[in-house]
């Protein structure tokens, strides 16, 4: 591998989270996501139902109703107003252009009383209005990902009332919003060549500077043309083009490997991604935890973690808000496949202060799986589950509906091929985070 190719591979791992993230930001402003209609910057789009298989977003949840706002503070600050929820779980997660979770508003972070929050751009030094809490954004473009707990169809109206009471409005005299930087249309790329990826990375790095501690590292990519003011990829030197395309492919393989065989510990085959979003070591606003246990100081390790987290769970929460565990394999280490049937037995329910669920996803896209039962997750709020006399709960994972009615009540449909379930534990208790609560294995039965 040439030095340029190796550098391009590193640049892919470094830049993938921002490129992918801002592609999704662009998508939500122009096309939306089925349940979440498109909305312009600085406007909430509220889903009116739980996500389903038509909501093609990586590892989208089926537990909460989403409200999404793509934020552009280049025009000036915004005032966010949230309603009281009467104890209902909700979380508003603030994610910058580099996918840092830099603030939280919600039941765990700020309680469930009404509140006002002033969202300010980098370098802002104005006066915060009385009764409001400032949230300083690391980048002018960011996302607010809101999740409202919903107990099913009968609960939708109550969620809608909360969504309607949520507001974003300009603070002061707004200027002209800049939006996302535009890549040079002169960059011609083959389907999997990668030149457009590096062009997007070039313009976005310039528009959204990283944390100061990453500036020097970003400078190492100068030989790739990523720091140039004018695109070098419209008529690239053949050697550079070859290195970029090869580095793109190699970097992509690294991210896939880190996603499935990364640094997260395992328990009975589950990857415990409780600390998968700890890569932010620089920006801590309201609702974040600054305990060193939740911060990865090794920046090289954090860059790989960031890429894997974006690939498998973009816009996922820190583990102290929602703990995630996922698996690709059964108890014997064999890949999970819808050609077989499995059981997942919880002797004791996951210890949480909010709620928990197991959600089914396909591979390789990590999307919800269409099925005749119209069931995409099972958890402590699922009606009709059958527990054993000792209180244990055994879930059945299979592509076909079980003939036994008890098993059918506890059935989580799988796709016919490979799949990956995710266990979510909202507001996890210490037993989850410390590992004293052990996750049960998925056992193949036929």
Coordinates of C-alpha atoms in Angstrom, one line a residue, residues 120 135 144 176 201 233 256 326 368 377 408:
X120 CA -26.0 29.7 20.0
X135 CA -26.6 25.6 24.8
X144 CA -31.8 18.0 17.4
X176 CA -29.0 34.8 6.0
X201 CA -15.1 15.9 3.1
X233 CA -10.6 16.3 -7.7
X256 CA -17.1 -2.4 8.6
X326 CA -26.3 -5.7 19.7
X368 CA -36.4 -2.6 10.3
X377 CA -39.6 -4.8 18.6
X408 CA -46.5 -16.6 19.1

